[in-house]
């Protein structure tokens, strides 16, 4: 039997193949009103972001989440992807869901329990599941705390690489290196580089990425998708912020190509 990829997964893979690396903004419906979320999404689509992720570690109100996604979908055609913290993070209005397992949690609920409870809703809502290994690195922020993670130390890239390889062998098709929203220090470039060497799955990197240079270095090291949340939610100039991030992703990738030549 051949695995049939869904529409959003095919789109992301094709876009990574064509453009090298992508930027995706993350919107937390607990922090951002629907109108503002839609405005950010329109600017992101125009600025070249590949999709919009919606979720946050403390999302408790699915109706608030639904309102945000409905409005975003009215305004943009790039895919909306749920980034669920729990069952409350599942909405029928999105295109896809990171069907994620927090592999370095100490609590089996975040590794497989919530997934078992949420699977039938994902099917019923027709959400496309994107199988994702979620790894908490360093500080871990609220995601690490809520998810009861045993964070991988910043200076132990080999542990992250082994998790990523094990996840690939288990059939997961994306790996997310998460330093935690608003983390003081993002995922180190050395860790991304080693994970890149170890797995062939697309690598998503997020948490604490505020400066375009930091984004560029992480794409150069091998990140395929860069996620930024806080900076875009808090900036007074969303357009400029999106432009800087999308541009730094491109620069990081073209430097990576030059290195290969
Ligand atoms: C958090 O990786 C994301 O889950 C984004 O983090 O809010 O720090 O950009 P920031």
CSV table of C-alpha atoms and ligand atoms in Angstrom, one decimal:
chain,number,residue,atom,x,y,z
A,1,UNK,CA,0.0,0.0,0.0
A,2,UNK,CA,1.3,3.4,-0.9
A,3,UNK,CA,0.8,6.3,1.6
A,4,UNK,CA,-1.5,8.9,0.0
A,5,UNK,CA,-0.4,12.3,1.2
A,6,UNK,CA,-3.2,14.9,1.7
A,7,UNK,CA,-3.5,18.3,0.0
A,8,UNK,CA,-1.7,20.4,2.7
A,9,UNK,CA,1.2,18.0,3.1
A,10,UNK,CA,1.7,17.8,-0.7
A,11,UNK,CA,1.6,21.6,-0.8
A,12,UNK,CA,4.1,22.0,2.0
A,13,UNK,CA,6.5,19.4,0.5
A,14,UNK,CA,6.2,20.9,-3.0
A,15,UNK,CA,6.8,24.4,-1.6
A,16,UNK,CA,9.9,23.2,0.3
A,17,UNK,CA,11.2,21.5,-2.8
A,18,UNK,CA,10.6,24.7,-4.9
A,19,UNK,CA,11.5,27.4,-2.5
A,20,UNK,CA,13.9,25.6,-0.1
A,21,UNK,CA,12.5,26.8,3.2
A,22,UNK,CA,9.2,28.4,4.4
A,23,UNK,CA,7.9,30.9,7.0
A,24,UNK,CA,4.7,30.3,8.9
A,25,UNK,CA,3.2,32.7,11.4
A,26,UNK,CA,1.6,31.2,14.5
A,27,UNK,CA,-1.5,32.9,15.9
A,28,UNK,CA,-2.6,32.2,19.5
A,29,UNK,CA,-6.4,32.8,19.7
A,30,UNK,CA,-5.9,33.5,23.4
A,31,UNK,CA,-3.8,36.5,22.6
A,32,UNK,CA,-5.3,37.8,19.3
A,33,UNK,CA,-8.8,38.8,18.5
A,34,UNK,CA,-10.4,37.3,15.3
A,35,UNK,CA,-10.1,40.6,13.3
A,36,UNK,CA,-6.5,41.1,14.1
A,37,UNK,CA,-5.8,37.4,13.4
A,38,UNK,CA,-7.4,37.8,10.0
A,39,UNK,CA,-5.4,40.9,9.3
A,40,UNK,CA,-2.1,39.2,10.2
A,41,UNK,CA,-3.0,36.3,8.0
A,42,UNK,CA,-3.8,38.6,5.0
A,43,UNK,CA,-0.5,40.4,5.4
A,44,UNK,CA,1.3,37.0,5.8
A,45,UNK,CA,-0.2,35.6,2.6
A,46,UNK,CA,0.7,38.7,0.7
A,47,UNK,CA,4.2,38.7,2.2
A,48,UNK,CA,5.0,35.2,1.1
A,49,UNK,CA,4.3,33.1,4.3
A,50,UNK,CA,3.3,29.5,3.3
A,51,UNK,CA,0.4,28.9,5.7
A,52,UNK,CA,-1.1,30.1,9.0
A,53,UNK,CA,-0.8,28.0,12.2
A,54,UNK,CA,-3.4,28.6,14.9
A,55,UNK,CA,-3.0,27.4,18.5
A,56,UNK,CA,-1.3,28.0,21.8
A,57,UNK,CA,-0.3,26.2,25.0
A,58,UNK,CA,-3.3,27.4,27.0
A,59,UNK,CA,-6.1,27.4,24.5
A,60,UNK,CA,-9.2,26.5,26.5
A,61,UNK,CA,-12.0,28.0,24.4
A,62,UNK,CA,-12.8,26.1,21.2
A,63,UNK,CA,-15.4,28.6,20.3
A,64,UNK,CA,-12.9,31.4,20.4
A,65,UNK,CA,-10.6,29.2,18.3
A,66,UNK,CA,-13.4,28.6,15.8
A,67,UNK,CA,-14.2,32.3,15.4
A,68,UNK,CA,-10.5,33.1,14.7
A,69,UNK,CA,-10.2,30.3,12.1
A,70,UNK,CA,-13.5,31.0,10.4
A,71,UNK,CA,-12.5,34.7,9.9
A,72,UNK,CA,-9.0,33.8,8.7
A,73,UNK,CA,-10.4,31.3,6.2
A,74,UNK,CA,-12.7,33.9,4.8
A,75,UNK,CA,-9.8,36.2,4.0
A,76,UNK,CA,-6.9,34.0,2.8
A,77,UNK,CA,-6.3,31.0,0.7
A,78,UNK,CA,-3.1,29.7,2.2
A,79,UNK,CA,-3.7,26.6,4.4
A,80,UNK,CA,-4.8,27.0,8.0
A,81,UNK,CA,-3.1,24.4,10.3
A,82,UNK,CA,-4.1,23.7,13.8
A,83,UNK,CA,-1.3,23.5,16.4
A,84,UNK,CA,-3.2,21.9,19.3
A,85,UNK,CA,-2.3,22.0,22.9
A,86,UNK,CA,-5.1,19.5,23.8
A,87,UNK,CA,-8.6,18.5,22.7
A,88,UNK,CA,-9.7,22.1,23.0
A,89,UNK,CA,-7.3,23.0,20.2
A,90,UNK,CA,-9.2,20.9,17.6
A,91,UNK,CA,-11.5,23.0,15.3
A,92,UNK,CA,-13.6,21.7,12.3
A,93,UNK,CA,-12.8,25.0,10.4
A,94,UNK,CA,-9.1,24.5,9.7
A,95,UNK,CA,-7.6,22.7,6.7
A,96,UNK,CA,-5.2,20.5,8.6
A,97,UNK,CA,-3.9,19.7,12.0
A,98,UNK,CA,-0.3,18.9,13.2
A,99,UNK,CA,-1.2,15.5,14.6
A,100,UNK,CA,1.6,15.7,17.1
A,101,UNK,CA,3.1,13.7,19.8
A,102,UNK,CA,5.2,15.4,22.5
A,103,UNK,CA,7.8,12.7,22.4
A,104,UNK,CA,9.9,13.9,25.3
A,105,UNK,CA,7.0,14.4,27.7
A,106,UNK,CA,7.1,12.4,30.9
A,107,UNK,CA,3.3,12.0,30.8
A,108,UNK,CA,1.9,9.5,28.3
A,109,UNK,CA,-1.2,11.7,27.9
A,110,UNK,CA,0.9,14.1,25.8
A,111,UNK,CA,2.6,11.3,23.9
A,112,UNK,CA,-0.5,9.2,22.9
A,113,UNK,CA,-3.4,9.8,25.3
A,114,UNK,CA,-4.7,13.1,23.8
A,115,UNK,CA,-4.2,11.8,20.3
A,116,UNK,CA,-6.4,8.7,21.0
A,117,UNK,CA,-9.1,10.9,22.4
A,118,UNK,CA,-8.8,13.4,19.5
A,119,UNK,CA,-8.5,11.1,16.5
A,120,UNK,CA,-12.2,10.5,15.9
A,121,UNK,CA,-12.9,14.3,15.9
A,122,UNK,CA,-10.1,14.8,13.4
A,123,UNK,CA,-11.7,12.2,11.1
A,124,UNK,CA,-15.2,13.5,11.6
A,125,UNK,CA,-14.2,17.1,10.9
A,126,UNK,CA,-12.3,16.1,7.8
A,127,UNK,CA,-9.1,17.7,9.1
A,128,UNK,CA,-5.9,16.5,7.3
A,129,UNK,CA,-3.6,15.0,9.9
A,130,UNK,CA,0.1,15.9,9.5
A,131,UNK,CA,2.1,13.4,11.6
A,132,UNK,CA,4.6,15.4,13.7
A,133,UNK,CA,7.2,14.6,16.3
A,134,UNK,CA,7.2,17.5,18.8
A,135,UNK,CA,10.3,18.0,20.8
A,136,UNK,CA,10.8,20.5,23.6
A,137,UNK,CA,14.2,22.0,23.8
A,138,UNK,CA,15.9,24.0,26.5
A,139,UNK,CA,13.6,26.4,28.4
A,140,UNK,CA,10.5,24.9,26.7
A,141,UNK,CA,8.3,27.8,28.0
A,142,UNK,CA,4.6,27.1,28.6
A,143,UNK,CA,4.5,24.2,26.1
A,144,UNK,CA,7.2,22.4,28.1
A,145,UNK,CA,5.5,23.1,31.4
A,146,UNK,CA,2.0,22.2,30.3
A,147,UNK,CA,3.3,19.2,28.3
A,148,UNK,CA,5.3,18.0,31.3
A,149,UNK,CA,8.4,17.7,29.1
A,150,UNK,CA,11.8,16.6,30.1
A,151,UNK,CA,13.4,19.3,27.8
A,152,UNK,CA,16.4,18.3,25.7
A,153,UNK,CA,19.4,20.5,26.9
A,154,UNK,CA,20.5,23.1,24.4
A,155,UNK,CA,24.0,21.6,24.4
A,156,UNK,CA,22.9,18.0,23.8
A,157,UNK,CA,22.1,18.1,20.0
A,158,UNK,CA,22.7,14.3,19.8
A,159,UNK,CA,19.7,13.6,21.9
A,160,UNK,CA,17.5,15.7,19.6
A,161,UNK,CA,18.9,13.9,16.6
A,162,UNK,CA,18.2,10.5,18.1
A,163,UNK,CA,14.6,11.5,18.9
A,164,UNK,CA,14.2,12.8,15.3
A,165,UNK,CA,15.5,9.5,13.9
A,166,UNK,CA,13.3,7.4,16.1
A,167,UNK,CA,10.3,9.5,15.1
A,168,UNK,CA,11.1,9.0,11.4
A,169,UNK,CA,11.4,5.2,12.0
A,170,UNK,CA,8.0,5.3,13.7
A,171,UNK,CA,6.5,6.9,10.6
A,172,UNK,CA,6.2,10.5,11.6
A,173,UNK,CA,6.8,12.8,8.7
A,174,UNK,CA,7.7,16.1,10.3
A,175,UNK,CA,9.8,17.1,13.3
A,176,UNK,CA,9.3,20.3,15.3
A,177,UNK,CA,12.2,21.6,17.5
A,178,UNK,CA,10.4,23.9,20.0
A,179,UNK,CA,12.3,26.2,22.4
A,180,UNK,CA,8.9,27.5,23.7
A,181,UNK,CA,7.0,30.6,22.8
A,182,UNK,CA,8.9,33.7,23.9
A,183,UNK,CA,12.0,31.6,24.9
A,184,UNK,CA,15.1,33.7,25.7
A,185,UNK,CA,17.2,31.4,23.6
A,186,UNK,CA,16.0,29.8,20.4
A,187,UNK,CA,17.0,26.3,19.3
A,188,UNK,CA,20.7,26.3,18.7
A,189,UNK,CA,22.0,26.1,15.2
A,190,UNK,CA,24.3,23.2,16.1
A,191,UNK,CA,21.3,21.1,17.1
A,192,UNK,CA,19.4,21.9,13.9
A,193,UNK,CA,22.5,21.0,11.8
A,194,UNK,CA,22.8,17.6,13.5
A,195,UNK,CA,19.1,16.8,13.2
A,196,UNK,CA,19.4,17.8,9.5
A,197,UNK,CA,22.2,15.3,9.1
A,198,UNK,CA,20.3,12.6,10.9
A,199,UNK,CA,16.8,12.7,9.5
A,200,UNK,CA,15.3,13.3,6.1
A,201,UNK,CA,12.1,14.6,7.4
A,202,UNK,CA,11.3,18.3,7.2
A,203,UNK,CA,12.4,20.2,10.3
A,204,UNK,CA,10.3,22.9,11.8
A,205,UNK,CA,11.9,25.3,14.2
A,206,UNK,CA,10.2,27.8,16.5
A,207,UNK,CA,10.3,29.5,19.9
A,208,UNK,CA,12.1,32.8,20.7
A,209,UNK,CA,12.9,33.8,17.1
A,210,UNK,CA,12.8,37.5,17.1
A,211,UNK,CA,15.6,38.6,14.9
A,212,UNK,CA,15.9,38.0,11.1
A,213,UNK,CA,19.5,37.1,11.6
A,214,UNK,CA,18.6,34.3,14.0
A,215,UNK,CA,16.1,33.0,11.5
A,216,UNK,CA,18.6,33.1,8.6
A,217,UNK,CA,21.2,31.1,10.6
A,218,UNK,CA,18.6,28.5,11.5
A,219,UNK,CA,17.6,28.0,7.8
A,220,UNK,CA,21.2,27.9,6.9
A,221,UNK,CA,21.7,25.2,9.4
A,222,UNK,CA,18.9,23.1,7.9
A,223,UNK,CA,15.5,24.2,9.1
A,224,UNK,CA,12.8,23.8,6.5
A,225,UNK,CA,10.0,25.7,8.2
A,226,UNK,CA,10.4,28.6,10.6
A,227,UNK,CA,7.5,29.5,12.9
A,228,UNK,CA,7.2,32.9,14.5
A,229,UNK,CA,4.4,33.8,16.9
A,230,UNK,CA,5.1,36.4,19.6
A,231,UNK,CA,7.0,38.9,17.5
A,232,UNK,CA,4.3,39.1,14.9
A,233,UNK,CA,1.5,39.3,17.5
A,234,UNK,CA,3.3,42.1,19.3
A,235,UNK,CA,4.8,44.2,16.6
A,236,UNK,CA,3.2,47.5,15.5
A,237,UNK,CA,4.3,46.8,12.0
A,238,UNK,CA,3.2,43.3,10.9
A,239,UNK,CA,4.0,43.9,7.3
A,240,UNK,CA,7.6,44.8,8.0
A,241,UNK,CA,8.0,41.9,10.4
A,242,UNK,CA,6.6,39.3,7.9
A,243,UNK,CA,8.8,40.8,5.2
A,244,UNK,CA,11.9,40.6,7.4
A,245,UNK,CA,11.2,36.9,8.3
A,246,UNK,CA,10.3,35.8,4.8
A,247,UNK,CA,13.4,37.5,3.5
A,248,UNK,CA,15.7,36.0,6.1
A,249,UNK,CA,14.3,32.5,5.3
A,250,UNK,CA,15.2,33.1,1.6
A,251,UNK,CA,18.7,34.4,2.5
A,252,UNK,CA,19.4,31.4,4.8
A,253,UNK,CA,18.4,29.0,2.1
A,254,UNK,CA,20.4,30.7,-0.7
A,255,UNK,CA,23.5,30.6,1.5
A,256,UNK,CA,22.9,26.9,2.2
A,257,UNK,CA,22.8,26.3,-1.6
A,258,UNK,CA,26.0,28.3,-2.1
A,259,UNK,CA,27.7,26.2,0.5
A,260,UNK,CA,26.7,23.0,-1.3
A,261,UNK,CA,28.2,24.2,-4.6
B,1,LIG,C1,5.7,28.5,19.9
B,1,LIG,O1,7.3,27.9,18.3
B,1,LIG,C2,6.3,28.8,18.5
B,1,LIG,O2,5.0,27.3,19.9
B,1,LIG,C3,6.5,30.3,18.3
B,1,LIG,O3,7.3,30.8,19.3
B,1,LIG,O4,6.1,32.9,20.1
B,1,LIG,O5,8.5,32.7,20.5
B,1,LIG,O6,7.7,33.0,18.2
B,1,LIG,P1,7.4,32.4,19.5
